[in-house]
Coordinates of C-alpha atoms in Angstrom, one line a residue:
M92 CA -122.3 5.1 38.6
M93 CA -120.4 1.8 38.2
R94 CA -119.7 2.7 34.6
D95 CA -118.1 6.1 35.6
T96 CA -115.8 4.4 38.2
R97 CA -114.6 1.8 35.6
H98 CA -114.1 4.6 33.1
L99 CA -112.0 6.6 35.6
A100 CA -110.0 3.6 36.7
G101 CA -109.2 2.8 33.0
R102 CA -108.1 6.4 32.4
A103 CA -105.9 6.3 35.5
R104 CA -104.3 3.0 34.3
L105 CA -103.7 4.6 30.9
L106 CA -102.2 7.7 32.4
A107 CA -99.9 5.6 34.6
L108 CA -98.8 3.5 31.6
L109 CA -98.1 6.6 29.5
L110 CA -96.1 8.2 32.4
C111 CA -94.0 5.0 32.8
A112 CA -93.4 4.8 29.1
G113 CA -92.3 8.4 29.1
L114 CA -89.8 7.8 31.8
V115 CA -88.4 4.8 30.0
L116 CA -88.1 6.7 26.7
A117 CA -86.5 9.7 28.4
G118 CA -83.8 7.6 30.1
P119 CA -81.6 8.9 32.9
V120 CA -81.9 12.4 34.1
A121 CA -80.0 14.7 31.6
G122 CA -76.4 15.2 32.5
Q123 CA -76.1 12.2 34.8
D124 CA -74.7 9.9 32.1
E125 CA -72.4 12.3 30.3
A126 CA -69.2 14.0 31.3
R127 CA -69.3 17.7 31.9
L128 CA -67.1 20.6 32.8
V129 CA -68.6 22.4 35.8
V130 CA -67.5 25.8 37.2
S131 CA -68.8 26.2 40.7
S132 CA -68.7 28.9 43.4
A133 CA -66.9 28.4 46.7
A134 CA -70.3 27.4 48.1
G135 CA -70.6 24.7 45.5
E136 CA -73.3 26.5 43.4
P137 CA -72.8 25.6 39.7
L138 CA -72.1 28.8 37.6
V139 CA -71.4 27.1 34.3
T140 CA -72.1 23.5 33.2
L141 CA -71.0 22.3 29.8
P142 CA -71.1 18.8 28.2
M143 CA -67.5 17.6 27.7
A144 CA -67.4 14.2 26.0
E145 CA -64.3 12.1 25.9
G146 CA -61.7 13.7 23.5
E147 CA -63.3 17.2 23.7
G148 CA -61.3 20.2 24.9
W149 CA -61.5 23.7 26.2
C150 CA -59.2 26.6 27.1
L151 CA -59.1 29.0 30.0
E152 CA -58.2 32.4 28.5
W153 CA -57.3 35.6 30.4
N154 CA -55.7 39.0 29.8
H155 CA -52.1 39.3 31.2
S156 CA -52.3 41.7 34.1
V157 CA -49.3 43.8 32.9
E158 CA -49.3 43.5 29.1
G159 CA -53.0 43.0 28.6
F160 CA -52.7 40.3 25.8
A161 CA -54.6 37.0 26.0
V162 CA -52.9 34.0 27.5
L163 CA -54.4 30.4 27.1
D164 CA -54.2 27.2 29.0
C165 CA -55.8 24.4 27.0
Y166 CA -57.2 21.2 28.5
R167 CA -58.8 18.0 27.1
H168 CA -61.0 15.3 28.5
R169 CA -58.8 12.2 28.0
D170 CA -59.6 8.8 29.4
G171 CA -61.8 10.3 32.1
R172 CA -59.1 12.8 33.2
M173 CA -58.7 16.6 32.9
V174 CA -55.4 17.0 31.1
L175 CA -53.5 20.2 30.5
E176 CA -52.3 19.8 26.9
R177 CA -50.8 23.1 25.9
S178 CA -50.5 26.8 26.7
H179 CA -50.2 29.9 24.4
L180 CA -48.1 32.8 25.5
P181 CA -48.0 35.8 23.0
D182 CA -44.8 37.2 24.6
F183 CA -42.1 36.6 27.2
A184 CA -43.7 39.0 29.6
A185 CA -43.5 38.8 33.3
G186 CA -44.1 35.3 34.5
L187 CA -44.5 33.9 31.1
D188 CA -41.6 31.7 30.2
H189 CA -41.1 28.2 29.2
I190 CA -39.7 25.8 31.8
P191 CA -37.2 23.4 30.2
G192 CA -38.3 19.8 30.4
R193 CA -42.0 20.8 30.7
G194 CA -43.4 20.4 27.2
R195 CA -41.8 21.9 24.1
Q196 CA -41.8 25.5 23.0
V197 CA -43.0 26.2 19.4
S198 CA -43.3 29.5 17.7
D199 CA -46.8 30.7 16.9
G200 CA -45.5 32.6 13.9
E201 CA -46.6 35.9 15.4
G202 CA -43.9 36.6 18.0
G203 CA -45.4 34.4 20.7
Y204 CA -45.2 30.7 21.3
W205 CA -47.1 27.6 22.2
I206 CA -45.9 25.2 24.9
E207 CA -47.0 21.9 23.3
D208 CA -47.0 18.3 24.7
L209 CA -47.5 19.3 28.3
D210 CA -49.8 16.4 28.9
E211 CA -50.2 17.0 32.6
P212 CA -53.2 15.3 34.3
V213 CA -54.9 17.7 36.8
P214 CA -55.0 16.1 40.2
G215 CA -58.6 15.2 41.2
N216 CA -59.8 16.5 37.8
A217 CA -60.3 19.9 39.4
Y218 CA -58.5 23.1 40.4
R219 CA -59.4 26.3 42.2
L220 CA -59.1 29.7 40.4
R221 CA -59.4 33.2 41.9
V222 CA -61.3 34.8 39.0
G223 CA -59.9 38.2 38.0
S224 CA -61.7 41.5 37.4
L225 CA -63.2 42.4 34.1
A226 CA -59.8 43.8 33.0
V227 CA -58.3 40.4 33.4
D228 CA -61.5 38.7 32.2
H229 CA -61.0 35.0 32.8
R230 CA -63.1 33.1 30.3
L231 CA -63.7 29.6 29.1
V232 CA -63.3 29.0 25.4
V233 CA -65.2 26.0 24.0
D234 CA -65.7 25.5 20.3
G235 CA -64.9 29.2 19.6
E236 CA -67.4 30.4 22.1
R237 CA -66.3 32.5 25.1
I238 CA -67.9 32.5 28.5
S239 CA -66.7 35.2 30.8
L240 CA -66.1 33.9 34.3
S241 CA -65.2 37.4 35.4
R242 CA -68.8 38.5 34.6
L243 CA -70.1 35.7 36.8
A244 CA -67.6 35.7 39.7
A245 CA -65.0 38.5 39.5
D246 CA -62.7 38.6 42.5
R247 CA -64.1 35.3 43.9
A248 CA -62.7 31.8 44.1
V249 CA -64.3 29.1 41.8
T250 CA -63.6 25.5 41.1
L251 CA -63.3 24.1 37.6
R252 CA -64.0 20.4 37.6
L253 CA -64.4 17.7 35.0
V254 CA -67.2 15.5 36.2
T255 CA -67.3 12.0 34.7
P256 CA -70.1 9.4 35.0

């Protein structure tokens, strides 16, 4: 009987040691030590979470409500801040014009234009967006991949936030 107790105690110590070693090797909980772009519902529920290391960027793309073509606002994680870098406007349609003194307008070679050098930090690293219907299809574009926010939260408010450690 004594032998069984020592055997079980030894196994328990070994199991505890392995568990502790696993925690040390695993490090902090995933996502806590890296910056990420989070889109959350008005209730604070995360809808999209993407790693967003220093220097990486993403765009918010949507279809213009009148003309239907894609419009882009492009951001970058710069020095722990969400920064609006540039916007792409394929036409001078309603509401889409360059404001003198805010970046510089450059032709895209296809009849539209980029507004470059905006370099506007987003206050608080976050902004609210009323997500459009599927016709508008607000979407995140990261590394050429598109995530439709309209499929997740059409006609609802969300917050886009750059969370930094």
